[in-house]
């Protein structure tokens, strides 16, 4: 959630990759917002178990609202993955 909120506020960010994002602390205002930069959501198979209604609804809202405003937002569910499979390190240090 930090990467999503930061990239929506800080103009230095040109894109966002949200690895298995934790949506629990998110409020209604954030869920109803529009993303400012191209964003890729990568979720694990456990996403639906942890966020059965709220998470899917927030993700669908972000994708549809942002696309309507011209921002490319995509959601990718990585089959067979768990939360531990996601890490920022390979993205930062190729």
Short mmCIF file of the C-alpha atoms (twelve columns), coordinates in Angstrom:
data_MODEL
# 
_entry.id   MODEL 
# 
loop_
_atom_site.group_PDB 
_atom_site.id 
_atom_site.type_symbol 
_atom_site.label_atom_id 
_atom_site.label_alt_id 
_atom_site.label_comp_id 
_atom_site.label_asym_id 
_atom_site.label_seq_id 
_atom_site.Cartn_x 
_atom_site.Cartn_y 
_atom_site.Cartn_z 
_atom_site.pdbx_PDB_model_num 
ATOM 1  C CA . UNK A 1  0.000   0.000   0.000   1 
ATOM 2  C CA . UNK A 2  2.939   2.319   0.655   1 
ATOM 3  C CA . UNK A 3  4.086   2.190   -2.966  1 
ATOM 4  C CA . UNK A 4  0.579   2.955   -4.247  1 
ATOM 5  C CA . UNK A 5  0.019   5.918   -1.933  1 
ATOM 6  C CA . UNK A 6  3.522   7.309   -2.494  1 
ATOM 7  C CA . UNK A 7  3.321   7.064   -6.282  1 
ATOM 8  C CA . UNK A 8  -0.035  8.841   -6.177  1 
ATOM 9  C CA . UNK A 9  1.433   11.795  -4.251  1 
ATOM 10 C CA . UNK A 10 5.097   12.114  -5.247  1 
ATOM 11 C CA . UNK A 11 5.574   13.476  -8.785  1 
ATOM 12 C CA . UNK A 12 9.013   11.811  -9.064  1 
ATOM 13 C CA . UNK A 13 7.373   8.393   -9.442  1 
ATOM 14 C CA . UNK A 14 6.630   7.499   -13.062 1 
ATOM 15 C CA . UNK A 15 5.215   3.995   -12.442 1 
ATOM 16 C CA . UNK A 16 4.396   1.584   -9.618  1 
ATOM 17 C CA . UNK A 17 4.688   -2.171  -9.086  1 
ATOM 18 C CA . UNK A 18 2.661   -3.371  -6.095  1 
ATOM 19 C CA . UNK A 19 3.864   -6.813  -4.996  1 
ATOM 20 C CA . UNK A 20 1.134   -8.730  -3.133  1 
ATOM 21 C CA . UNK A 21 -0.167  -5.475  -1.675  1 
ATOM 22 C CA . UNK A 22 -1.580  -5.462  1.860   1 
ATOM 23 C CA . UNK A 23 -4.905  -3.611  1.687   1 
ATOM 24 C CA . UNK A 24 -6.057  -3.937  5.293   1 
ATOM 25 C CA . UNK A 25 -5.048  -0.428  6.476   1 
ATOM 26 C CA . UNK A 26 -6.605  1.231   3.426   1 
ATOM 27 C CA . UNK A 27 -9.586  3.490   4.001   1 
ATOM 28 C CA . UNK A 28 -12.610 4.140   1.818   1 
ATOM 29 C CA . UNK A 29 -11.094 7.371   0.460   1 
ATOM 30 C CA . UNK A 30 -8.065  5.553   -0.948  1 
ATOM 31 C CA . UNK A 31 -10.218 2.734   -2.341  1 
ATOM 32 C CA . UNK A 32 -12.349 5.238   -4.235  1 
ATOM 33 C CA . UNK A 33 -9.380  7.134   -5.636  1 
ATOM 34 C CA . UNK A 34 -7.690  7.119   -9.018  1 
ATOM 35 C CA . UNK A 35 -4.090  6.128   -9.545  1 
ATOM 36 C CA . UNK A 36 -1.830  8.773   -11.079 1 
ATOM 37 C CA . UNK A 37 0.865   6.596   -12.689 1 
ATOM 38 C CA . UNK A 38 0.873   3.271   -14.584 1 
ATOM 39 C CA . UNK A 39 0.548   0.551   -11.952 1 
ATOM 40 C CA . UNK A 40 0.988   -3.219  -11.976 1 
ATOM 41 C CA . UNK A 41 -0.634  -5.163  -9.138  1 
ATOM 42 C CA . UNK A 42 0.894   -8.608  -8.649  1 
ATOM 43 C CA . UNK A 43 -1.133  -10.774 -6.263  1 
ATOM 44 C CA . UNK A 44 -0.613  -14.240 -4.804  1 
ATOM 45 C CA . UNK A 45 -3.177  -17.032 -4.869  1 
ATOM 46 C CA . UNK A 46 -3.953  -16.270 -1.213  1 
ATOM 47 C CA . UNK A 47 -5.207  -12.760 -2.111  1 
ATOM 48 C CA . UNK A 48 -8.830  -13.921 -2.406  1 
ATOM 49 C CA . UNK A 49 -8.648  -15.752 0.926   1 
ATOM 50 C CA . UNK A 50 -7.276  -12.716 2.776   1 
ATOM 51 C CA . UNK A 51 -9.321  -10.021 1.018   1 
ATOM 52 C CA . UNK A 52 -12.433 -11.781 -0.321  1 
ATOM 53 C CA . UNK A 53 -14.663 -8.722  -0.751  1 
ATOM 54 C CA . UNK A 54 -12.858 -5.543  0.247   1 
ATOM 55 C CA . UNK A 55 -9.607  -6.289  -1.597  1 
ATOM 56 C CA . UNK A 56 -11.169 -7.330  -4.884  1 
ATOM 57 C CA . UNK A 57 -13.567 -4.372  -4.786  1 
ATOM 58 C CA . UNK A 58 -10.771 -1.860  -4.116  1 
ATOM 59 C CA . UNK A 59 -8.584  -3.386  -6.815  1 
ATOM 60 C CA . UNK A 60 -11.441 -3.370  -9.349  1 
ATOM 61 C CA . UNK A 61 -12.229 0.263   -8.470  1 
ATOM 62 C CA . UNK A 62 -8.619  1.342   -8.969  1 
ATOM 63 C CA . UNK A 63 -8.302  -0.480  -12.269 1 
ATOM 64 C CA . UNK A 64 -11.559 0.796   -13.788 1 
ATOM 65 C CA . UNK A 65 -11.343 4.391   -12.536 1 
ATOM 66 C CA . UNK A 66 -7.709  4.784   -13.475 1 
ATOM 67 C CA . UNK A 67 -8.190  3.306   -16.942 1 
ATOM 68 C CA . UNK A 68 -11.114 5.661   -17.580 1 
ATOM 69 C CA . UNK A 69 -8.828  8.580   -16.740 1 
ATOM 70 C CA . UNK A 70 -6.150  7.286   -19.149 1 
ATOM 71 C CA . UNK A 71 -3.776  5.580   -16.691 1 
ATOM 72 C CA . UNK A 72 -2.655  2.041   -17.541 1 
ATOM 73 C CA . UNK A 73 -3.372  -0.164  -14.509 1 
ATOM 74 C CA . UNK A 74 -3.169  -3.944  -14.593 1 
ATOM 75 C CA . UNK A 75 -3.744  -6.698  -12.068 1 
ATOM 76 C CA . UNK A 76 -1.903  -10.002 -12.372 1 
ATOM 77 C CA . UNK A 77 -2.575  -13.027 -10.175 1 
ATOM 78 C CA . UNK A 78 0.510   -15.255 -10.063 1 
ATOM 79 C CA . UNK A 79 -0.807  -18.817 -9.875  1 
ATOM 80 C CA . UNK A 80 0.862   -21.056 -7.314  1 
ATOM 81 C CA . UNK A 81 2.494   -18.172 -5.479  1 
ATOM 82 C CA . UNK A 82 2.409   -17.245 -1.819  1 
ATOM 83 C CA . UNK A 83 3.139   -13.957 -0.081  1 
ATOM 84 C CA . UNK A 84 6.739   -15.038 0.614   1 
ATOM 85 C CA . UNK A 85 7.412   -15.320 -3.141  1 
ATOM 86 C CA . UNK A 86 7.235   -11.555 -3.543  1 
ATOM 87 C CA . UNK A 87 10.243  -9.396  -2.755  1 
ATOM 88 C CA . UNK A 88 11.500  -5.993  -3.894  1 
ATOM 89 C CA . UNK A 89 15.155  -7.014  -3.921  1 
ATOM 90 C CA . UNK A 90 15.270  -8.536  -7.455  1 
ATOM 91 C CA . UNK A 91 13.585  -5.392  -8.833  1 
ATOM 92 C CA . UNK A 92 16.054  -3.072  -7.135  1 
ATOM 93 C CA . UNK A 93 19.243  -5.073  -7.729  1 
ATOM 94 C CA . UNK A 94 19.084  -6.854  -11.113 1 
# 
